Coordinates of C-alpha atoms and ligand atoms in Angstrom, one line a residue:
Chain A
S124 CA -12.9 21.8 2.4
L125 CA -11.0 22.8 -0.7
S126 CA -14.0 24.9 -1.8
E127 CA -13.9 26.9 1.5
K128 CA -10.1 27.4 1.3
L129 CA -10.4 28.7 -2.3
E130 CA -13.3 31.0 -1.3
G131 CA -11.0 32.5 1.3
A132 CA -8.1 32.8 -1.1
L133 CA -10.2 34.5 -3.7
Q134 CA -12.1 36.8 -1.4
S135 CA -9.2 39.2 -1.4
L136 CA -9.5 39.4 -5.2
S137 CA -13.0 40.9 -5.5
G138 CA -12.7 44.5 -6.4
Q139 CA -9.2 44.0 -8.0
G140 CA -10.8 43.9 -11.4
R141 CA -9.0 41.0 -13.0
I142 CA -7.1 37.9 -12.3
T143 CA -3.4 37.9 -12.6
E144 CA -0.7 35.3 -12.0
L145 CA 0.1 37.0 -8.8
N146 CA -3.2 37.2 -7.1
I147 CA -4.2 33.6 -8.2
A148 CA -1.0 32.1 -6.7
E149 CA -2.4 31.3 -3.3
S150 CA -5.4 29.5 -4.8
M151 CA -3.1 27.5 -7.0
R152 CA -1.0 26.5 -3.9
E153 CA -4.2 25.3 -2.2
I154 CA -5.2 23.2 -5.2
R155 CA -1.7 21.7 -5.5
R156 CA -1.6 21.0 -1.8
A157 CA -5.0 19.3 -1.9
L158 CA -3.8 17.0 -4.7
L159 CA -0.6 16.1 -2.8
D160 CA -2.6 15.4 0.3
A161 CA -4.6 13.0 -1.9
D162 CA -1.4 11.2 -2.9
V163 CA -1.3 12.6 -6.5
N164 CA 2.3 12.3 -7.8
Y165 CA 4.4 15.5 -7.2
Q166 CA 5.1 16.2 -10.9
V167 CA 1.6 15.3 -12.0
A168 CA 0.1 17.7 -9.4
K169 CA 2.4 20.5 -10.6
D170 CA 1.4 20.0 -14.2
F171 CA -2.2 19.6 -13.3
T172 CA -2.2 22.9 -11.3
D173 CA -0.4 24.7 -14.1
R174 CA -3.2 23.6 -16.5
I175 CA -5.9 24.8 -14.0
K176 CA -4.0 28.2 -13.8
E177 CA -4.2 28.5 -17.7
Q178 CA -7.9 27.9 -17.5
V179 CA -8.5 30.4 -14.7
L180 CA -6.5 33.1 -16.4
G181 CA -8.7 32.6 -19.4
Q182 CA -12.0 32.8 -17.4
D183 CA -13.8 35.4 -15.5
V184 CA -13.6 33.7 -12.1
I185 CA -13.6 36.8 -9.9
N186 CA -17.0 38.0 -11.1
A187 CA -18.7 34.7 -10.6
V188 CA -21.3 34.6 -7.8
S189 CA -19.1 32.1 -5.9
P190 CA -15.5 32.2 -7.2
G191 CA -14.4 29.4 -4.8
Q192 CA -17.0 27.0 -6.0
L193 CA -16.4 27.8 -9.6
L194 CA -12.7 27.1 -9.2
V195 CA -13.5 23.8 -7.5
K196 CA -15.8 22.9 -10.5
I197 CA -12.9 23.7 -12.9
V198 CA -10.7 21.4 -10.9
Y199 CA -13.3 18.7 -10.7
D200 CA -14.0 18.8 -14.5
E201 CA -10.3 18.6 -15.2
L202 CA -9.9 15.6 -12.9
V203 CA -12.8 13.8 -14.6
H204 CA -11.4 14.5 -18.0
F205 CA -8.0 13.2 -17.0
L206 CA -9.3 10.1 -15.3
G207 CA -10.8 8.8 -18.5
E208 CA -14.1 7.3 -19.1
T209 CA -15.9 4.3 -17.6
Q210 CA -14.9 1.4 -19.8
Q211 CA -14.5 -2.1 -18.7
D212 CA -14.5 -3.9 -22.0
I213 CA -12.0 -6.6 -22.3
T214 CA -10.6 -7.6 -25.7
F215 CA -12.2 -11.0 -26.4
S216 CA -10.4 -13.4 -28.7
Q217 CA -11.7 -14.8 -32.0
N218 CA -10.2 -18.2 -30.9
P219 CA -11.2 -19.0 -27.4
P220 CA -10.0 -19.1 -24.7
T221 CA -9.6 -15.3 -24.3
V222 CA -6.5 -15.1 -22.2
I223 CA -6.3 -12.5 -19.4
L224 CA -3.0 -12.0 -17.5
I225 CA -3.1 -10.4 -14.1
A226 CA 0.1 -8.7 -12.7
G227 CA 1.2 -6.2 -10.0
L228 CA 3.1 -5.6 -6.8
Q229 CA 3.0 -7.8 -3.8
G230 CA -0.3 -7.7 -1.8
S231 CA -2.1 -5.4 -4.3
G232 CA -5.1 -7.8 -4.5
K233 CA -4.4 -9.8 -7.7
T234 CA -5.5 -13.2 -6.5
T235 CA -8.7 -11.9 -5.1
F236 CA -9.3 -9.9 -8.2
A237 CA -8.7 -12.9 -10.4
G238 CA -11.5 -14.6 -8.5
K239 CA -13.7 -11.6 -8.8
L240 CA -13.2 -11.4 -12.6
A241 CA -14.0 -15.1 -12.9
N242 CA -17.2 -14.4 -10.9
H243 CA -18.0 -11.4 -13.1
F244 CA -17.8 -13.5 -16.3
K245 CA -19.6 -16.4 -14.9
G246 CA -22.5 -14.0 -14.0
K247 CA -22.5 -13.0 -17.7
G248 CA -23.0 -16.6 -18.8
R249 CA -19.4 -17.3 -19.8
S250 CA -17.2 -20.2 -18.8
P251 CA -14.1 -18.9 -17.1
M252 CA -11.1 -20.9 -15.8
L253 CA -8.4 -19.7 -13.5
A254 CA -4.7 -20.5 -13.6
A255 CA -2.5 -20.7 -10.5
A256 CA 0.9 -19.4 -11.8
D257 CA 2.1 -18.0 -8.5
V258 CA 4.6 -20.7 -7.4
Y259 CA 6.3 -18.6 -4.7
R260 CA 3.9 -17.3 -2.1
P261 CA 3.1 -19.9 0.6
A262 CA -0.3 -21.4 0.0
A263 CA -1.0 -19.1 -3.1
V264 CA -2.4 -22.0 -5.0
D265 CA -4.6 -23.0 -2.1
Q266 CA -5.8 -19.5 -1.9
L267 CA -6.8 -19.3 -5.5
K268 CA -8.4 -22.8 -5.4
T269 CA -10.4 -21.9 -2.3
L270 CA -11.8 -18.8 -4.0
A271 CA -12.5 -20.7 -7.2
D272 CA -14.3 -23.5 -5.4
S273 CA -16.6 -20.9 -3.7
I274 CA -17.9 -19.9 -7.2
E275 CA -17.5 -23.3 -8.8
V276 CA -14.9 -22.2 -11.4
P277 CA -12.2 -24.7 -12.4
V278 CA -8.6 -23.9 -11.6
Y279 CA -5.6 -25.1 -13.5
S280 CA -2.5 -25.8 -11.3
L281 CA 0.5 -28.0 -11.9
E282 CA 2.0 -30.3 -9.3
E283 CA 4.6 -33.1 -9.7
N284 CA 5.4 -35.4 -6.8
G285 CA 3.2 -33.3 -4.5
Q286 CA 5.2 -30.2 -5.2
I287 CA 4.1 -27.2 -7.2
V288 CA 6.1 -27.1 -10.5
Q289 CA 8.4 -24.1 -10.2
D290 CA 7.8 -22.9 -13.8
P291 CA 5.2 -20.2 -14.2
V292 CA 5.7 -20.0 -17.9
R293 CA 5.0 -23.7 -18.4
I294 CA 2.0 -23.4 -16.0
A295 CA 0.5 -20.6 -18.2
R296 CA 1.1 -22.5 -21.4
E297 CA -0.5 -25.7 -20.1
A298 CA -3.4 -23.8 -18.6
V299 CA -4.2 -22.4 -22.1
K300 CA -4.2 -25.9 -23.4
A301 CA -6.4 -27.2 -20.6
A302 CA -8.8 -24.3 -21.1
R303 CA -9.1 -25.1 -24.8
E304 CA -9.5 -28.9 -24.1
Q305 CA -12.2 -28.2 -21.5
A306 CA -14.0 -25.7 -23.8
R307 CA -13.6 -22.8 -21.3
D308 CA -13.9 -19.5 -23.1
I309 CA -11.9 -17.3 -20.7
L310 CA -8.6 -18.1 -18.9
I311 CA -7.5 -15.8 -16.1
I312 CA -3.9 -16.2 -15.1
D313 CA -3.0 -15.2 -11.6
T314 CA 0.7 -14.4 -11.1
A315 CA 3.0 -13.8 -8.1
G316 CA 3.4 -10.3 -6.7
R317 CA 6.7 -8.8 -7.9
L318 CA 8.7 -5.6 -7.6
H319 CA 9.3 -3.5 -10.7
V320 CA 13.0 -3.4 -9.8
D321 CA 13.3 -7.2 -9.6
D322 CA 14.7 -7.9 -13.0
K323 CA 14.4 -11.7 -12.8
M324 CA 10.7 -11.5 -11.8
M325 CA 9.9 -8.8 -14.4
T326 CA 11.6 -10.9 -17.1
E327 CA 9.5 -13.8 -15.9
V328 CA 6.2 -12.1 -16.3
A329 CA 7.3 -10.8 -19.7
D330 CA 8.2 -14.4 -20.6
I331 CA 4.7 -15.5 -19.6
K332 CA 3.3 -12.8 -21.9
S333 CA 5.4 -14.0 -24.8
A334 CA 4.5 -17.6 -24.2
V335 CA 0.7 -17.2 -24.2
S336 CA 0.1 -13.9 -26.0
P337 CA -2.7 -12.7 -23.7
D338 CA -5.7 -10.9 -25.2
E339 CA -5.8 -8.7 -22.2
I340 CA -3.2 -7.7 -19.5
L341 CA -4.4 -6.0 -16.4
F342 CA -2.2 -4.2 -13.9
V343 CA -3.5 -4.3 -10.3
V344 CA -2.8 -1.4 -8.0
D345 CA -3.6 -0.8 -4.4
A346 CA -5.6 2.5 -4.3
M347 CA -3.7 3.6 -1.1
T348 CA -0.3 3.7 -3.0
G349 CA 1.5 7.0 -2.6
Q350 CA 4.2 8.7 -4.7
D351 CA 5.7 5.4 -5.9
A352 CA 2.7 4.6 -8.0
V353 CA 4.1 6.2 -11.1
N354 CA 7.4 4.4 -10.8
T355 CA 5.8 0.9 -10.7
A356 CA 3.2 1.7 -13.4
V357 CA 5.8 3.0 -15.8
E358 CA 8.0 0.0 -15.4
F359 CA 5.2 -2.6 -15.7
N360 CA 3.9 -0.8 -18.7
Q361 CA 7.4 -0.8 -20.4
R362 CA 7.7 -4.5 -19.8
L363 CA 4.1 -5.6 -20.5
N364 CA 2.3 -2.8 -22.4
F365 CA -0.7 -3.6 -20.3
D366 CA -4.3 -2.9 -21.5
G367 CA -5.8 -1.6 -18.3
V368 CA -5.5 -0.9 -14.6
V369 CA -7.5 -2.3 -11.7
L370 CA -7.7 -0.2 -8.5
T371 CA -8.2 -2.2 -5.3
K372 CA -9.3 -1.6 -1.7
L373 CA -11.5 1.4 -2.8
D374 CA -13.8 0.5 0.1
G375 CA -11.4 2.3 2.4
D376 CA -11.0 6.0 2.8
T377 CA -7.8 6.6 0.8
R378 CA -8.2 9.6 -1.5
G379 CA -6.7 7.5 -4.4
G380 CA -4.5 10.1 -6.1
A381 CA -2.5 7.2 -7.6
A382 CA -5.4 6.8 -10.0
L383 CA -4.8 10.2 -11.6
S384 CA -1.0 9.8 -11.5
I385 CA -1.1 6.5 -13.3
R386 CA -3.7 7.4 -15.8
T387 CA -2.0 10.6 -16.7
V388 CA 1.5 9.1 -17.0
V389 CA 1.0 5.7 -18.7
E390 CA -2.3 6.7 -20.5
K391 CA -4.0 3.3 -20.0
P392 CA -7.6 3.1 -18.9
I393 CA -8.7 2.2 -15.4
K394 CA -11.1 -0.6 -16.1
F395 CA -12.2 -2.0 -12.7
A396 CA -12.6 -0.9 -9.1
S397 CA -12.3 -3.6 -6.4
T398 CA -14.5 -2.5 -3.4
G399 CA -14.2 -5.2 -0.8
E400 CA -12.9 -8.6 0.1
K401 CA -15.8 -10.7 -1.2
L402 CA -15.8 -11.9 -4.8
D403 CA -18.9 -9.9 -5.7
A404 CA -17.2 -6.6 -4.7
L405 CA -16.2 -5.5 -8.2
T406 CA -17.5 -2.5 -10.1
P407 CA -16.6 -0.6 -13.2
F408 CA -14.4 2.4 -12.7
Y409 CA -16.3 5.7 -12.4
P410 CA -14.2 8.8 -13.1
E411 CA -16.7 11.2 -11.5
R412 CA -16.7 9.2 -8.2
M413 CA -12.9 9.1 -8.3
A414 CA -12.6 12.8 -9.0
Q415 CA -14.9 13.5 -6.0
R416 CA -12.7 11.3 -3.8
I417 CA -9.5 12.9 -4.8
L418 CA -10.9 16.4 -4.2
G419 CA -11.9 15.2 -0.7
Chain B
V121 CA 34.1 32.6 9.0
R122 CA 30.7 34.3 8.8
G123 CA 27.9 31.6 8.9
K124 CA 24.8 31.8 6.6
D125 CA 21.6 32.5 8.5
S126 CA 19.1 31.7 5.9
V127 CA 18.6 29.0 3.2
D128 CA 17.9 30.1 -0.4
E129 CA 14.5 29.4 -1.9
E130 CA 15.8 26.9 -4.5
M131 CA 17.3 24.7 -1.7
L132 CA 14.0 24.7 0.2
D133 CA 12.1 23.8 -3.0
D134 CA 14.4 20.9 -3.6
L135 CA 14.0 19.8 0.0
E136 CA 10.2 20.1 -0.3
E137 CA 10.2 18.0 -3.5
L138 CA 12.5 15.3 -1.9
L139 CA 10.3 15.0 1.2
V140 CA 6.9 15.0 -0.6
T141 CA 8.0 12.5 -3.2
S142 CA 9.2 10.3 -0.3
D143 CA 5.6 10.3 1.0
V144 CA 6.5 12.4 4.1
G145 CA 3.3 14.4 3.4
V146 CA 2.8 18.1 3.0
K147 CA 2.0 18.9 6.6
T148 CA 5.1 17.1 8.0
T149 CA 7.3 18.6 5.2
V150 CA 6.1 22.1 6.0
D151 CA 6.9 21.5 9.7
I152 CA 10.4 20.1 8.9
I153 CA 11.2 23.1 6.6
R154 CA 10.0 25.5 9.3
Q155 CA 12.2 23.9 11.9
V156 CA 15.2 23.9 9.6
E157 CA 14.7 27.6 8.8
D158 CA 14.4 28.4 12.6
R159 CA 17.5 26.5 13.4
V160 CA 19.5 28.0 10.6
S161 CA 18.6 31.6 11.7
R162 CA 19.6 30.7 15.2
D163 CA 22.6 28.5 14.8
K164 CA 23.7 29.6 11.3
F165 CA 25.5 27.1 9.0
V166 CA 28.9 27.4 7.3
S167 CA 28.9 24.6 4.7
I168 CA 26.4 22.6 2.7
D169 CA 27.4 19.6 4.8
D170 CA 26.5 21.4 8.0
L171 CA 23.1 22.2 6.5
N172 CA 22.5 18.6 5.4
T173 CA 23.4 17.4 8.9
L174 CA 21.0 19.9 10.4
I175 CA 18.2 18.8 8.0
K176 CA 18.8 15.1 8.8
D177 CA 18.9 15.9 12.5
E178 CA 15.5 17.6 12.3
I179 CA 14.0 14.6 10.5
T180 CA 15.6 12.1 12.9
S181 CA 14.2 13.9 15.9
L182 CA 10.7 13.2 14.6
L183 CA 11.3 9.4 14.6
L184 CA 10.7 8.1 18.1
S185 CA 13.5 5.8 19.4
D186 CA 12.6 2.5 20.8
N187 CA 11.0 1.8 24.1
P188 CA 12.7 -0.4 26.8
T189 CA 9.4 -2.3 27.6
Q190 CA 9.4 -3.5 24.0
P191 CA 13.0 -4.4 23.2
I192 CA 14.0 -4.6 19.6
D193 CA 17.0 -6.9 19.8
F194 CA 15.9 -10.5 19.6
D195 CA 18.5 -11.6 22.2
A196 CA 17.4 -9.0 24.8
P197 CA 15.7 -10.5 27.9
L198 CA 12.0 -10.4 27.5
P199 CA 10.0 -8.5 30.2
N200 CA 7.1 -11.0 30.2
S201 CA 6.5 -14.7 30.1
P202 CA 5.1 -15.4 27.6
H203 CA 5.8 -12.1 25.8
V204 CA 2.8 -11.7 23.6
I205 CA 2.9 -9.8 20.3
M206 CA -0.2 -9.0 18.2
V207 CA 0.3 -8.1 14.6
V208 CA -2.3 -5.9 12.9
G209 CA -2.8 -3.8 9.8
V210 CA -4.8 -3.3 6.6
N211 CA -5.0 -6.0 3.9
G212 CA -2.0 -7.2 2.1
V213 CA 0.7 -5.2 3.9
G214 CA 2.8 -8.2 5.0
K215 CA 1.6 -9.2 8.5
T216 CA 1.8 -12.9 8.0
T217 CA 5.2 -12.8 6.3
T218 CA 6.6 -10.5 9.0
I219 CA 5.5 -13.0 11.7
G220 CA 7.3 -15.8 9.9
K221 CA 10.5 -13.6 9.9
L222 CA 10.1 -12.6 13.5
A223 CA 9.6 -16.2 14.6
S224 CA 12.8 -17.2 12.9
R225 CA 14.8 -14.4 14.5
Y226 CA 13.6 -15.1 18.0
K227 CA 14.2 -18.8 17.5
A228 CA 17.8 -18.0 16.3
A229 CA 18.3 -16.0 19.5
G230 CA 17.5 -19.0 21.5
K231 CA 13.9 -18.2 22.5
S232 CA 11.0 -20.6 22.1
V233 CA 8.2 -19.2 19.9
M234 CA 4.6 -20.1 19.2
L235 CA 2.4 -18.7 16.4
G236 CA -1.4 -18.1 16.7
A237 CA -3.4 -18.3 13.4
A238 CA -6.1 -15.8 14.4
D239 CA -6.9 -14.9 10.7
T240 CA -9.8 -17.4 10.4
F241 CA -11.4 -15.4 7.6
R242 CA -9.2 -15.1 4.5
A243 CA -8.9 -17.9 2.0
A244 CA -5.9 -20.1 2.9
A245 CA -4.6 -17.7 5.6
T246 CA -4.0 -20.5 8.1
E247 CA -2.3 -22.7 5.4
Q248 CA 0.0 -19.7 4.6
L249 CA 1.0 -19.2 8.3
D250 CA 1.4 -23.0 8.7
I251 CA 4.1 -22.9 6.1
W252 CA 5.9 -20.1 7.9
A253 CA 5.7 -22.1 11.1
E254 CA 7.3 -25.0 9.3
R255 CA 10.0 -22.7 7.8
A256 CA 10.8 -21.1 11.2
D257 CA 10.4 -24.5 12.9
V258 CA 8.1 -23.3 15.6
P259 CA 4.7 -24.7 16.8
I260 CA 1.4 -23.1 15.8
T261 CA -2.0 -23.0 17.3
K262 CA -4.8 -22.9 14.7
Q263 CA -8.5 -23.8 14.4
G264 CA -10.8 -24.3 11.5
H265 CA -11.7 -21.7 8.9
G266 CA -14.4 -19.4 10.3
A267 CA -13.5 -20.0 14.0
D268 CA -13.7 -17.1 16.4
P269 CA -10.3 -15.3 16.1
A270 CA -10.5 -14.3 19.8
A271 CA -10.8 -17.9 20.7
V272 CA -7.7 -18.8 18.7
A273 CA -5.7 -16.0 20.3
Y274 CA -6.9 -17.1 23.7
D275 CA -6.0 -20.8 23.0
T276 CA -2.6 -19.8 21.6
I277 CA -1.6 -18.0 24.8
A278 CA -3.0 -20.8 27.0
A279 CA -0.9 -23.4 25.0
A280 CA 2.1 -21.2 25.2
K281 CA 1.8 -20.8 29.0
S282 CA 1.4 -24.5 29.5
R283 CA 4.6 -25.2 27.4
N284 CA 6.6 -22.3 28.9
I285 CA 7.0 -20.6 25.5
D286 CA 8.9 -17.3 25.6
V287 CA 7.3 -15.5 22.7
V288 CA 3.8 -15.6 21.2
L289 CA 3.1 -14.0 17.8
I290 CA -0.6 -13.6 17.0
D291 CA -1.5 -13.1 13.3
T292 CA -4.8 -11.3 12.5
A293 CA -6.8 -10.8 9.4
G294 CA -6.1 -7.8 7.3
R295 CA -8.9 -5.2 7.7
L296 CA -9.5 -1.7 6.5
H297 CA -9.6 0.8 9.4
T298 CA -12.8 2.2 8.1
K299 CA -14.8 -0.9 9.0
G300 CA -16.1 -0.4 12.5
G301 CA -17.2 -3.9 13.0
L302 CA -13.8 -5.3 12.1
M303 CA -12.0 -2.8 14.3
D304 CA -14.3 -3.8 17.2
E305 CA -13.4 -7.4 16.6
L306 CA -9.7 -6.5 17.0
T307 CA -10.5 -4.7 20.3
K308 CA -12.3 -7.8 21.5
I309 CA -9.4 -10.1 20.5
K310 CA -7.0 -7.8 22.5
R311 CA -9.4 -7.8 25.5
V312 CA -9.7 -11.6 25.5
M313 CA -5.9 -12.0 25.4
D314 CA -5.6 -10.0 28.6
K315 CA -8.0 -12.5 30.2
Q316 CA -5.5 -15.3 29.5
V317 CA -2.4 -13.3 30.6
V318 CA -2.8 -10.0 32.3
G319 CA -1.1 -7.3 30.2
A320 CA -1.3 -9.3 27.0
P321 CA -0.7 -8.3 24.2
H322 CA 2.5 -6.7 25.5
E323 CA 3.2 -5.4 22.0
V324 CA 0.9 -4.5 19.2
L325 CA 2.7 -4.1 15.9
L326 CA 1.0 -2.1 13.1
V327 CA 2.4 -3.2 9.8
L328 CA 2.6 -0.5 7.1
D329 CA 3.5 -1.0 3.4
A330 CA 6.3 1.4 2.5
S331 CA 4.5 2.3 -0.7
T332 CA 1.4 3.6 1.1
G333 CA 0.6 7.3 0.9
Q334 CA -1.1 9.6 3.3
N335 CA -3.8 7.1 4.1
A336 CA -1.2 5.5 6.5
I337 CA -1.9 8.3 8.9
R338 CA -5.6 7.3 9.0
Q339 CA -4.6 3.7 9.5
A340 CA -2.3 4.6 12.5
Q341 CA -5.1 6.7 14.0
E342 CA -7.8 4.0 13.8
F343 CA -5.6 1.1 14.8
T344 CA -4.3 3.0 17.8
N345 CA -7.8 3.9 18.8
A346 CA -8.8 0.2 18.6
V347 CA -5.8 -1.6 20.1
D348 CA -3.1 0.9 21.2
V349 CA -0.3 0.3 18.7
T350 CA 3.1 0.1 20.4
G351 CA 5.4 -0.3 17.4
L352 CA 5.5 0.0 13.6
V353 CA 6.8 -2.4 11.0
L354 CA 7.5 -0.9 7.6
T355 CA 7.5 -3.5 4.8
K356 CA 8.5 -3.7 1.1
L357 CA 11.4 -1.3 1.5
D358 CA 13.2 -3.4 -1.1
G359 CA 11.1 -1.6 -3.6
T360 CA 11.6 2.1 -4.6
A361 CA 9.1 3.6 -2.1
K362 CA 10.8 5.5 0.7
G363 CA 8.3 4.9 3.4
G364 CA 8.3 8.6 4.5
I365 CA 4.9 8.2 6.0
V366 CA 6.5 6.8 9.2
I367 CA 8.1 10.1 10.1
G368 CA 4.9 12.0 10.7
I369 CA 3.2 9.0 12.2
S370 CA 6.0 8.2 14.7
N371 CA 6.0 11.9 15.8
E372 CA 2.3 12.4 16.0
F373 CA 1.3 9.1 17.6
R374 CA 4.6 8.6 19.6
I375 CA 5.1 5.1 18.2
P376 CA 8.6 3.9 17.3
V377 CA 9.4 2.0 14.1
K378 CA 10.8 -1.4 15.2
Y379 CA 11.5 -3.4 12.1
I380 CA 11.6 -3.1 8.3
G381 CA 10.8 -5.7 5.8
V382 CA 13.2 -5.9 2.8
G383 CA 12.1 -8.9 0.9
E384 CA 9.9 -12.0 0.8
G385 CA 12.4 -14.5 2.4
I386 CA 12.6 -15.5 6.0
E387 CA 15.9 -13.5 6.5
D388 CA 14.5 -10.3 5.0
L389 CA 13.8 -8.4 8.2
Q390 CA 16.0 -5.7 9.8
L391 CA 16.0 -3.8 13.0
F392 CA 15.0 -0.2 12.3
D393 CA 18.1 2.0 12.0
R394 CA 17.1 5.7 12.2
P395 CA 20.2 7.3 10.7
R396 CA 20.3 4.8 7.9
F397 CA 16.6 5.3 7.1
V398 CA 17.0 9.1 7.1
G399 CA 20.2 8.8 5.0
A400 CA 18.3 6.7 2.4
L401 CA 15.7 9.4 2.0
F402 CA 18.5 11.6 0.5
G403 CA 19.4 8.7 -1.8
Ligands
LIG678 N1 -10.9 -4.4 1.7 C1 -10.5 -4.9 0.6 N2 -9.6 -5.9 0.6 C2 -9.1 -6.4 -0.5 C3 -9.6 -6.0 -1.8 N3 -8.9 -6.8 -2.7 C4 -8.1 -7.6 -2.1 N4 -8.3 -7.4 -0.7 C5 -7.5 -8.1 0.3 O1 -6.2 -7.7 0.2 C6 -5.3 -8.8 0.7 C7 -4.4 -9.1 -0.4 O2 -5.1 -9.7 -1.5 P1 -4.5 -10.8 -2.5 O3 -5.5 -11.1 -3.5 O4 -3.9 -11.9 -1.7 O5 -3.3 -9.9 -3.1 P2 -2.2 -10.4 -4.1 O6 -1.9 -9.3 -5.0 O7 -2.6 -11.7 -4.8 O8 -1.0 -10.7 -3.2 P3 0.4 -11.4 -3.6 O9 0.0 -12.6 -4.4 O10 1.1 -11.8 -2.3 O11 1.2 -10.4 -4.4 C8 -6.3 -9.9 1.1 O12 -6.5 -9.8 2.5 C9 -7.5 -9.6 0.3 O13 -8.7 -10.1 0.9 C10 -10.5 -4.9 -1.8 O14 -11.0 -4.4 -2.9 N5 -10.9 -4.5 -0.6
LIG679 N1 9.1 -7.4 -1.6 C1 8.5 -7.6 -0.4 N2 7.4 -8.3 -0.3 C2 6.9 -8.5 0.9 C3 7.5 -8.0 2.1 N3 6.7 -8.4 3.2 C4 5.7 -9.1 2.6 N4 5.8 -9.2 1.3 C5 4.9 -9.8 0.3 O1 3.6 -9.1 0.4 C6 2.6 -10.1 0.1 C7 1.5 -10.0 1.2 O2 2.1 -10.5 2.4 P1 1.2 -11.2 3.5 O3 2.2 -11.6 4.6 O4 0.3 -12.2 3.0 O5 0.4 -9.9 4.0 P2 -0.8 -9.8 5.0 O6 -0.7 -8.5 5.6 O7 -0.7 -10.9 6.0 O8 -2.1 -10.0 4.1 P3 -3.6 -10.2 4.6 O9 -3.5 -11.2 5.7 O10 -4.2 -10.7 3.3 O11 -4.1 -8.9 5.0 C8 3.2 -11.4 -0.1 O12 3.4 -11.6 -1.5 C9 4.6 -11.3 0.6 O13 5.5 -12.1 0.1 C10 8.7 -7.3 2.0 O14 9.3 -6.8 2.9 N5 9.2 -7.1 0.7
LIG680 MG1 -1.7 -13.5 -5.0
LIG681 MG1 -2.1 -12.4 6.5

């Protein structure tokens, strides 16, 4: 464990009197390596370790009863601090429906999350509606409808002559109208997975945003994402200025370093954690749990 | 000309950064750098180009080249009849889409193909594969939602045998490798296939998303334990992720990368090209 490695690295220090940049170097390498093993972004891991070093140089770590454990606690506290607080509040609109736009890369878990979010609001006594704005993926509309039916939530989709209308912006607009007409107080718009380097698709989702002025935009990220997490988050944030991040597939054993990378670089809160395939597998984001996970 | 017999620190730092940011992972990066240092002290290098070639060679040597019992080329003669391929992996990596692409390529090479919709769990999974079957113009065996996936796999092979189909592609539900029950289910599906055709599945393709980090190693470990993975497919390489995870995995588990996914369309599949992949790491 990191704690044991740090104990070992610091043992040689006892009796040396004080901590210097030189004798702390091995411990800092161990910390940086643990972060990289956990998929924290290379630059973020470097900056983070430098901050830890500042703290250690300013503290009397060597004379602690257990220097390794104290060092781990310093790292843990810093992780918790940088992961932000537990806060899953969504901005509700004064004029219903509150419009929530879901975006992210292919396969990250958006459609499933849209269903979960609808389920979450239904459980709180609200009347959500889902909108099927993914017109590309085979059977995407069927998928959303199947999930929605399982929790008895209405879905807005647009077909003409048996074909899905190939106009996500129009679908989003019409969905807002339908939600208003049906007195639904929340509209959750599911969109197609897209690459941050696909200009046409990024423009499309920015157009959807302009067309319906969402009250909340959530960026859905697979928790097992590696070094590329920052690239995608930065680009989506540039185009959409999203309000929050959702981390999915946290029921696996991925360390989830992408959480720290994204939170540090785009400075947007992580609002939800998806922890399974079923629609009830949704929890708020807990920074302490995430910090523990990243530390391994 | 006197050759250099050591690489300066700054070069090694740059190499470390390049490899780690490509998701090669710290352990494999350290191994590569060590190998490079050893070779340089033995063989010496004269120019930066020599050094770059040396580095690329070291990385390439970690990527297993393909295996004759699982030919990559779609026109190559198939060693079995039917040749059964099972596609596995965690949720959302691109299994179903990859099957659609593979079906289309085998068909274009003049082989008959059948799909097996053994994901009977996820919402609209069968409908999704159905559309791919239509696009690739190949038959599909499917059952109702909630049916036993092993039964679907079994029936697909039976149908393929009776119709003299050359290639069978079995789609399975995405599953996290940490879920013991689901991994057991996969082992059972494989065992049942062997009952229908001895030796089936002849290939087990593990699909990995190129943007996945070090957790891919855990995936490779558990899926290999459950169903003996024979090949890797690396998807979503049309993004900015480098997919460096396959280097350590290929070397440690002795599994070749067979195909790469480079988009969402039926044509967006390429045979894995080692030198091209390694070259792309250096951008
Ligand atoms: N284990 C687990 N699986 C999840 C979770 N969230 C989603 N999934 C699964 O991940 C896969 C992809 O989910 P989708 O909801 O289709 O993802 P998507 O982002 O809508 O995909 P695209 O629309 O193709 O971009 C499915 O198999 C889901 O069941 C989660 O928290 N845990
Ligand atoms: N850009 C890009 N997207 C891809 C690629 N391969 C698959 N996708 C997309 O990734 C998403 C998930 O693909 P699926 O084929 O449903 O993945 P899966 O592994 O079958 O998912 P589950 O069955 O839910 O576990 C879809 O939106 C696909 O279009 C690829 O090579 N490039
Ligand atoms: Mg979707
Ligand atoms: Mg699938």
